Amino acid sequence: MAGEKILIIEDEVKIARFLELELKYEGYMVEQENDGRSGLERATGGKFDLIILDVMLPSLNGMEVLRRLRQVSETPVIMLTAKDEVTDKVMGLDIGADDYMTKPFAIEELLARIRAVLKRRKPANHKRDIITAGDLKINLEQHSVCFNKEPVDLTKKEYDLLCYLVQNKNMVLTRDKILETVWGYDYYGDTNVVDVYIRYLRSKIDDRFNTKLIHTVRGVGYIIKDEQ
């Protein structure tokens, strides 16, 4: 499951933070929003493998977020709510939710439902297991990296960083955004850690294969360009 991106739209900060930490521990890449309107913008503007959506949200409730999302996207959605009414569940499923959980819930059950939804939505040819940029190929299922069919040995953090860059290829990613997504909101270390790990990746890929995979956008951040 490593590398799959999940968006959490939840206004209860403690719950959102708890879910983020648990999902990251399981190997997922996680982003979060705390109100319906910004959550809808993030959901429609980014590429996510699954969305965890609370029903009771400020500015735009979860049902309306889902209704509008389904007009433009088929991204899997698991809805969360404090309500335990059958009508709410039926409404959410009718609008297009893939699953529904009532608070409070056991994190183990939510993780199992996430795995089940992702498995159901995965194409039969498993193309989503492979992400590429030029001659670079990452197999998310096998947690392996190759460049021009040559294996590249990376640490977990190098792998996470590379996955994030490739999954957002052709987009400039700021150092702060990389730090927030790959290292997490609770990282209080030196922000230069991003530059350090970029150098690690360059030494293992760019230098080794005499290529230019990771580009620096001066004063902003980094980008991987798909040269194919």
PDB file of C-alpha atoms in Angstrom:
ATOM      1  CA  MET A   1       0.000   0.000   0.000  1.00  0.00           C
ATOM      2  CA  ALA A   2       2.987   2.289   0.401  1.00  0.00           C
ATOM      3  CA  GLY A   3       2.797   5.412  -1.692  1.00  0.00           C
ATOM      4  CA  GLU A   4      -0.989   5.603  -2.041  1.00  0.00           C
ATOM      5  CA  LYS A   5      -2.281   9.088  -1.291  1.00  0.00           C
ATOM      6  CA  ILE A   6      -5.150   9.687   1.108  1.00  0.00           C
ATOM      7  CA  LEU A   7      -6.933  12.982   1.798  1.00  0.00           C
ATOM      8  CA  ILE A   8      -8.570  13.451   5.199  1.00  0.00           C
ATOM      9  CA  ILE A   9     -11.389  16.030   5.357  1.00  0.00           C
ATOM     10  CA  GLU A  10     -12.218  16.282   9.073  1.00  0.00           C
ATOM     11  CA  ASP A  11     -12.902  19.364  11.207  1.00  0.00           C
ATOM     12  CA  GLU A  12     -12.050  17.745  14.554  1.00  0.00           C
ATOM     13  CA  VAL A  13      -8.324  18.479  14.650  1.00  0.00           C
ATOM     14  CA  LYS A  14      -7.444  15.742  17.136  1.00  0.00           C
ATOM     15  CA  ILE A  15      -9.230  13.079  15.085  1.00  0.00           C
ATOM     16  CA  ALA A  16      -7.666  14.319  11.838  1.00  0.00           C
ATOM     17  CA  ARG A  17      -4.207  14.296  13.421  1.00  0.00           C
ATOM     18  CA  PHE A  18      -4.723  10.825  14.869  1.00  0.00           C
ATOM     19  CA  LEU A  19      -5.830   9.471  11.492  1.00  0.00           C
ATOM     20  CA  GLU A  20      -2.893  11.150   9.752  1.00  0.00           C
ATOM     21  CA  LEU A  21      -0.349   9.585  12.091  1.00  0.00           C
ATOM     22  CA  GLU A  22      -1.906   6.122  11.872  1.00  0.00           C
ATOM     23  CA  LEU A  23      -2.126   6.209   8.078  1.00  0.00           C
ATOM     24  CA  LYS A  24       1.432   7.454   7.692  1.00  0.00           C
ATOM     25  CA  TYR A  25       2.590   4.665   9.987  1.00  0.00           C
ATOM     26  CA  GLU A  26       0.902   2.232   7.593  1.00  0.00           C
ATOM     27  CA  GLY A  27       2.888   3.698   4.690  1.00  0.00           C
ATOM     28  CA  TYR A  28       0.296   5.969   3.109  1.00  0.00           C
ATOM     29  CA  MET A  29       0.999   9.526   1.998  1.00  0.00           C
ATOM     30  CA  VAL A  30      -1.495  11.805   3.750  1.00  0.00           C
ATOM     31  CA  GLU A  31      -2.868  15.313   3.396  1.00  0.00           C
ATOM     32  CA  GLN A  32      -5.697  16.905   5.366  1.00  0.00           C
ATOM     33  CA  GLU A  33      -8.205  19.741   5.304  1.00  0.00           C
ATOM     34  CA  ASN A  34     -10.437  20.894   8.158  1.00  0.00           C
ATOM     35  CA  ASP A  35     -13.506  22.320   6.428  1.00  0.00           C
ATOM     36  CA  GLY A  36     -15.750  21.272   3.578  1.00  0.00           C
ATOM     37  CA  ARG A  37     -15.023  24.006   1.072  1.00  0.00           C
ATOM     38  CA  SER A  38     -11.226  23.798   1.244  1.00  0.00           C
ATOM     39  CA  GLY A  39     -11.521  20.002   1.359  1.00  0.00           C
ATOM     40  CA  LEU A  40     -13.504  19.977  -1.874  1.00  0.00           C
ATOM     41  CA  GLU A  41     -10.948  22.252  -3.542  1.00  0.00           C
ATOM     42  CA  ARG A  42      -8.081  19.991  -2.442  1.00  0.00           C
ATOM     43  CA  ALA A  43      -9.978  16.850  -3.511  1.00  0.00           C
ATOM     44  CA  THR A  44     -10.752  18.150  -6.999  1.00  0.00           C
ATOM     45  CA  GLY A  45      -7.381  19.840  -7.477  1.00  0.00           C
ATOM     46  CA  GLY A  46      -5.127  16.938  -6.507  1.00  0.00           C
ATOM     47  CA  LYS A  47      -4.683  13.277  -7.302  1.00  0.00           C
ATOM     48  CA  PHE A  48      -5.714  11.047  -4.417  1.00  0.00           C
ATOM     49  CA  ASP A  49      -6.272   7.314  -4.183  1.00  0.00           C
ATOM     50  CA  LEU A  50      -8.864   7.648  -1.425  1.00  0.00           C
ATOM     51  CA  ILE A  51     -10.664  10.335   0.589  1.00  0.00           C
ATOM     52  CA  ILE A  52     -11.811  10.044   4.204  1.00  0.00           C
ATOM     53  CA  LEU A  53     -14.705  12.493   4.503  1.00  0.00           C
ATOM     54  CA  ASP A  54     -16.518  13.619   7.647  1.00  0.00           C
ATOM     55  CA  VAL A  55     -20.218  14.466   7.306  1.00  0.00           C
ATOM     56  CA  MET A  56     -20.439  17.317   9.821  1.00  0.00           C
ATOM     57  CA  LEU A  57     -18.117  19.958   8.366  1.00  0.00           C
ATOM     58  CA  PRO A  58     -18.070  23.773   8.533  1.00  0.00           C
ATOM     59  CA  SER A  59     -18.678  25.873   5.387  1.00  0.00           C
ATOM     60  CA  LEU A  60     -19.896  22.866   3.340  1.00  0.00           C
ATOM     61  CA  ASN A  61     -21.211  19.620   4.807  1.00  0.00           C
ATOM     62  CA  GLY A  62     -19.789  16.259   3.799  1.00  0.00           C
ATOM     63  CA  MET A  63     -22.850  15.194   1.823  1.00  0.00           C
ATOM     64  CA  GLU A  64     -22.601  18.275  -0.372  1.00  0.00           C
ATOM     65  CA  VAL A  65     -18.840  17.833  -0.725  1.00  0.00           C
ATOM     66  CA  LEU A  66     -19.434  14.282  -1.941  1.00  0.00           C
ATOM     67  CA  ARG A  67     -22.251  15.345  -4.266  1.00  0.00           C
ATOM     68  CA  ARG A  68     -20.050  17.950  -5.956  1.00  0.00           C
ATOM     69  CA  LEU A  69     -17.007  15.685  -5.992  1.00  0.00           C
ATOM     70  CA  ARG A  70     -18.931  12.946  -7.805  1.00  0.00           C
ATOM     71  CA  GLN A  71     -19.682  15.381 -10.632  1.00  0.00           C
ATOM     72  CA  VAL A  72     -15.989  15.447 -11.546  1.00  0.00           C
ATOM     73  CA  SER A  73     -14.259  12.509  -9.841  1.00  0.00           C
ATOM     74  CA  GLU A  74     -14.648   8.817  -8.997  1.00  0.00           C
ATOM     75  CA  THR A  75     -12.003   8.873  -6.257  1.00  0.00           C
ATOM     76  CA  PRO A  76     -13.042   6.357  -3.553  1.00  0.00           C
ATOM     77  CA  VAL A  77     -14.627   7.959  -0.472  1.00  0.00           C
ATOM     78  CA  ILE A  78     -15.128   6.571   3.030  1.00  0.00           C
ATOM     79  CA  MET A  79     -17.513   8.746   5.030  1.00  0.00           C
ATOM     80  CA  LEU A  80     -17.245   9.335   8.783  1.00  0.00           C
ATOM     81  CA  THR A  81     -20.047  10.643  10.994  1.00  0.00           C
ATOM     82  CA  ALA A  82     -21.134  10.878  14.597  1.00  0.00           C
ATOM     83  CA  LYS A  83     -24.646  10.008  13.476  1.00  0.00           C
ATOM     84  CA  ASP A  84     -25.801   6.409  13.437  1.00  0.00           C
ATOM     85  CA  GLU A  85     -28.973   6.847  11.438  1.00  0.00           C
ATOM     86  CA  VAL A  86     -29.740   4.496   8.558  1.00  0.00           C
ATOM     87  CA  THR A  87     -31.040   7.409   6.453  1.00  0.00           C
ATOM     88  CA  ASP A  88     -27.649   9.149   6.636  1.00  0.00           C
ATOM     89  CA  LYS A  89     -25.843   5.998   5.558  1.00  0.00           C
ATOM     90  CA  VAL A  90     -28.255   5.372   2.704  1.00  0.00           C
ATOM     91  CA  MET A  91     -27.978   8.988   1.531  1.00  0.00           C
ATOM     92  CA  GLY A  92     -24.180   8.868   1.555  1.00  0.00           C
ATOM     93  CA  LEU A  93     -24.036   5.573  -0.319  1.00  0.00           C
ATOM     94  CA  ASP A  94     -26.643   6.752  -2.829  1.00  0.00           C
ATOM     95  CA  ILE A  95     -24.647   9.907  -3.541  1.00  0.00           C
ATOM     96  CA  GLY A  96     -21.545   7.839  -4.218  1.00  0.00           C
ATOM     97  CA  ALA A  97     -19.697   6.948  -1.004  1.00  0.00           C
ATOM     98  CA  ASP A  98     -17.778   3.673  -1.190  1.00  0.00           C
ATOM     99  CA  ASP A  99     -18.114   2.932   2.530  1.00  0.00           C
ATOM    100  CA  TYR A 100     -19.429   4.468   5.733  1.00  0.00           C
ATOM    101  CA  MET A 101     -18.209   4.402   9.350  1.00  0.00           C
ATOM    102  CA  THR A 102     -19.790   5.772  12.503  1.00  0.00           C
ATOM    103  CA  LYS A 103     -17.763   7.491  15.218  1.00  0.00           C
ATOM    104  CA  PRO A 104     -16.312   6.287  17.498  1.00  0.00           C
ATOM    105  CA  PHE A 105     -14.610   3.580  15.487  1.00  0.00           C
ATOM    106  CA  ALA A 106     -11.662   1.228  15.880  1.00  0.00           C
ATOM    107  CA  ILE A 107      -8.695   2.317  13.771  1.00  0.00           C
ATOM    108  CA  GLU A 108      -8.045  -1.337  12.851  1.00  0.00           C
ATOM    109  CA  GLU A 109     -11.489  -1.532  11.247  1.00  0.00           C
ATOM    110  CA  LEU A 110     -10.988   1.698   9.333  1.00  0.00           C
ATOM    111  CA  LEU A 111      -7.624   0.472   8.036  1.00  0.00           C
ATOM    112  CA  ALA A 112      -9.235  -2.775   6.911  1.00  0.00           C
ATOM    113  CA  ARG A 113     -11.979  -0.877   5.098  1.00  0.00           C
ATOM    114  CA  ILE A 114      -9.402   1.362   3.428  1.00  0.00           C
ATOM    115  CA  ARG A 115      -7.531  -1.692   2.164  1.00  0.00           C
ATOM    116  CA  ALA A 116     -10.772  -3.241   0.924  1.00  0.00           C
ATOM    117  CA  VAL A 117     -11.897  -0.095  -0.921  1.00  0.00           C
ATOM    118  CA  LEU A 118      -8.492   0.401  -2.552  1.00  0.00           C
ATOM    119  CA  LYS A 119      -8.392  -3.241  -3.598  1.00  0.00           C
ATOM    120  CA  ARG A 120     -11.856  -3.001  -5.163  1.00  0.00           C
ATOM    121  CA  ARG A 121     -10.964   0.152  -7.048  1.00  0.00           C
ATOM    122  CA  LYS A 122      -7.568  -1.087  -8.289  1.00  0.00           C
ATOM    123  CA  PRO A 123      -7.588  -1.789 -12.050  1.00  0.00           C
ATOM    124  CA  ALA A 124      -7.162  -5.405 -13.077  1.00  0.00           C
ATOM    125  CA  ASN A 125      -3.911  -4.655 -14.913  1.00  0.00           C
ATOM    126  CA  HIS A 126      -2.440  -3.036 -11.761  1.00  0.00           C
ATOM    127  CA  LYS A 127      -1.128  -0.042 -13.694  1.00  0.00           C
ATOM    128  CA  ARG A 128      -1.522   2.113 -10.595  1.00  0.00           C
ATOM    129  CA  ASP A 129       1.151  -0.012  -8.926  1.00  0.00           C
ATOM    130  CA  ILE A 130       3.728   1.452 -11.321  1.00  0.00           C
ATOM    131  CA  ILE A 131       4.673   5.122 -11.482  1.00  0.00           C
ATOM    132  CA  THR A 132       7.300   6.450 -13.866  1.00  0.00           C
ATOM    133  CA  ALA A 133       9.292   9.510 -14.863  1.00  0.00           C
ATOM    134  CA  GLY A 134      11.402   9.029 -17.967  1.00  0.00           C
ATOM    135  CA  ASP A 135      13.562   5.941 -17.448  1.00  0.00           C
ATOM    136  CA  LEU A 136      12.718   5.831 -13.734  1.00  0.00           C
ATOM    137  CA  LYS A 137      10.178   3.234 -12.633  1.00  0.00           C
ATOM    138  CA  ILE A 138       8.767   2.770  -9.128  1.00  0.00           C
ATOM    139  CA  ASN A 139       6.814  -0.371  -8.271  1.00  0.00           C
ATOM    140  CA  LEU A 140       4.615   0.655  -5.330  1.00  0.00           C
ATOM    141  CA  GLU A 141       3.460  -2.885  -4.658  1.00  0.00           C
ATOM    142  CA  GLN A 142       7.014  -4.249  -4.455  1.00  0.00           C
ATOM    143  CA  HIS A 143       8.475  -1.070  -2.942  1.00  0.00           C
ATOM    144  CA  SER A 144      11.234  -1.139  -5.563  1.00  0.00           C
ATOM    145  CA  VAL A 145      12.938   1.444  -7.779  1.00  0.00           C
ATOM    146  CA  CYS A 146      14.683   0.948 -11.123  1.00  0.00           C
ATOM    147  CA  PHE A 147      16.356   3.318 -13.545  1.00  0.00           C
ATOM    148  CA  ASN A 148      16.742   2.023 -17.081  1.00  0.00           C
ATOM    149  CA  LYS A 149      16.026  -1.456 -15.635  1.00  0.00           C
ATOM    150  CA  GLU A 150      18.883  -1.117 -13.121  1.00  0.00           C
ATOM    151  CA  PRO A 151      17.790  -1.442  -9.454  1.00  0.00           C
ATOM    152  CA  VAL A 152      18.264   1.572  -7.186  1.00  0.00           C
ATOM    153  CA  ASP A 153      18.703   0.917  -3.471  1.00  0.00           C
ATOM    154  CA  LEU A 154      17.065   3.590  -1.315  1.00  0.00           C
ATOM    155  CA  THR A 155      16.361   4.082   2.378  1.00  0.00           C
ATOM    156  CA  LYS A 156      12.695   4.360   3.412  1.00  0.00           C
ATOM    157  CA  LYS A 157      12.817   8.152   3.644  1.00  0.00           C
ATOM    158  CA  GLU A 158      14.610   8.461   0.287  1.00  0.00           C
ATOM    159  CA  TYR A 159      11.953   6.188  -1.211  1.00  0.00           C
ATOM    160  CA  ASP A 160       9.094   8.222   0.319  1.00  0.00           C
ATOM    161  CA  LEU A 161      10.587  11.460  -0.994  1.00  0.00           C
ATOM    162  CA  LEU A 162      11.133  10.048  -4.476  1.00  0.00           C
ATOM    163  CA  CYS A 163       7.574   8.664  -4.594  1.00  0.00           C
ATOM    164  CA  TYR A 164       6.159  12.059  -3.639  1.00  0.00           C
ATOM    165  CA  LEU A 165       8.198  13.820  -6.312  1.00  0.00           C
ATOM    166  CA  VAL A 166       7.267  11.320  -9.028  1.00  0.00           C
ATOM    167  CA  GLN A 167       3.581  11.213  -8.087  1.00  0.00           C
ATOM    168  CA  ASN A 168       3.584  14.983  -8.532  1.00  0.00           C
ATOM    169  CA  LYS A 169       5.935  15.077 -11.517  1.00  0.00           C
ATOM    170  CA  ASN A 170       5.906  18.202 -13.665  1.00  0.00           C
ATOM    171  CA  MET A 171       4.767  20.176 -10.583  1.00  0.00           C
ATOM    172  CA  VAL A 172       7.075  22.411  -8.551  1.00  0.00           C
ATOM    173  CA  LEU A 173       6.978  21.312  -4.907  1.00  0.00           C
ATOM    174  CA  THR A 174       8.126  23.748  -2.229  1.00  0.00           C
ATOM    175  CA  ARG A 175      10.486  22.649   0.521  1.00  0.00           C
ATOM    176  CA  ASP A 176       7.779  23.340   3.118  1.00  0.00           C
ATOM    177  CA  LYS A 177       5.251  21.188   1.256  1.00  0.00           C
ATOM    178  CA  ILE A 178       7.750  18.353   0.869  1.00  0.00           C
ATOM    179  CA  LEU A 179       8.669  18.590   4.556  1.00  0.00           C
ATOM    180  CA  GLU A 180       5.008  18.633   5.596  1.00  0.00           C
ATOM    181  CA  THR A 181       4.034  15.655   3.449  1.00  0.00           C
ATOM    182  CA  VAL A 182       7.076  13.380   3.656  1.00  0.00           C
ATOM    183  CA  TRP A 183       8.321  14.161   7.175  1.00  0.00           C
ATOM    184  CA  GLY A 184       4.979  15.095   8.735  1.00  0.00           C
ATOM    185  CA  TYR A 185       3.478  18.053  10.572  1.00  0.00           C
ATOM    186  CA  ASP A 186       5.260  17.126  13.784  1.00  0.00           C
ATOM    187  CA  TYR A 187       8.760  17.372  12.317  1.00  0.00           C
ATOM    188  CA  TYR A 188      10.713  20.062  14.158  1.00  0.00           C
ATOM    189  CA  GLY A 189      14.176  19.415  12.806  1.00  0.00           C
ATOM    190  CA  ASP A 190      16.289  21.418  10.395  1.00  0.00           C
ATOM    191  CA  THR A 191      14.328  22.392   7.264  1.00  0.00           C
ATOM    192  CA  ASN A 192      17.543  21.791   5.294  1.00  0.00           C
ATOM    193  CA  VAL A 193      16.808  18.078   5.657  1.00  0.00           C
ATOM    194  CA  VAL A 194      14.911  18.270   2.342  1.00  0.00           C
ATOM    195  CA  ASP A 195      18.003  19.560   0.537  1.00  0.00           C
ATOM    196  CA  VAL A 196      20.117  16.864   2.191  1.00  0.00           C
ATOM    197  CA  TYR A 197      17.842  14.072   1.006  1.00  0.00           C
ATOM    198  CA  ILE A 198      17.606  15.561  -2.469  1.00  0.00           C
ATOM    199  CA  ARG A 199      21.403  15.300  -2.600  1.00  0.00           C
ATOM    200  CA  TYR A 200      21.160  11.663  -1.490  1.00  0.00           C
ATOM    201  CA  LEU A 201      18.730  10.913  -4.321  1.00  0.00           C
ATOM    202  CA  ARG A 202      20.842  12.750  -6.857  1.00  0.00           C
ATOM    203  CA  SER A 203      23.928  10.805  -5.859  1.00  0.00           C
ATOM    204  CA  LYS A 204      22.061   7.514  -6.272  1.00  0.00           C
ATOM    205  CA  ILE A 205      20.230   8.382  -9.501  1.00  0.00           C
ATOM    206  CA  ASP A 206      21.388  11.545 -11.284  1.00  0.00           C
ATOM    207  CA  ASP A 207      25.108  11.038 -10.662  1.00  0.00           C
ATOM    208  CA  ARG A 208      25.073   7.260 -11.034  1.00  0.00           C
ATOM    209  CA  PHE A 209      23.202   7.260 -14.339  1.00  0.00           C
ATOM    210  CA  ASN A 210      24.518  10.564 -15.690  1.00  0.00           C
ATOM    211  CA  THR A 211      21.026  12.021 -15.967  1.00  0.00           C
ATOM    212  CA  LYS A 212      19.109  15.081 -14.793  1.00  0.00           C
ATOM    213  CA  LEU A 213      16.035  13.750 -13.015  1.00  0.00           C
ATOM    214  CA  ILE A 214      15.531  16.166 -10.115  1.00  0.00           C
ATOM    215  CA  HIS A 215      15.516  19.849 -11.025  1.00  0.00           C
ATOM    216  CA  THR A 216      15.950  22.749  -8.608  1.00  0.00           C
ATOM    217  CA  VAL A 217      13.634  25.726  -8.937  1.00  0.00           C
ATOM    218  CA  ARG A 218      15.756  28.383  -7.308  1.00  0.00           C
ATOM    219  CA  GLY A 219      14.146  29.961  -4.268  1.00  0.00           C
ATOM    220  CA  VAL A 220      11.107  27.676  -4.450  1.00  0.00           C
ATOM    221  CA  GLY A 221      11.785  23.944  -4.348  1.00  0.00           C
ATOM    222  CA  TYR A 222      12.148  20.930  -6.615  1.00  0.00           C
ATOM    223  CA  ILE A 223      10.505  19.280  -9.593  1.00  0.00           C
ATOM    224  CA  ILE A 224      10.839  16.008 -11.472  1.00  0.00           C
ATOM    225  CA  LYS A 225      10.115  16.460 -15.153  1.00  0.00           C
ATOM    226  CA  ASP A 226       8.812  13.596 -17.241  1.00  0.00           C
ATOM    227  CA  GLU A 227      11.167  13.692 -20.202  1.00  0.00           C
ATOM    228  CA  GLN A 228       9.383  10.994 -22.159  1.00  0.00           C
TER     229      GLN A 228
END
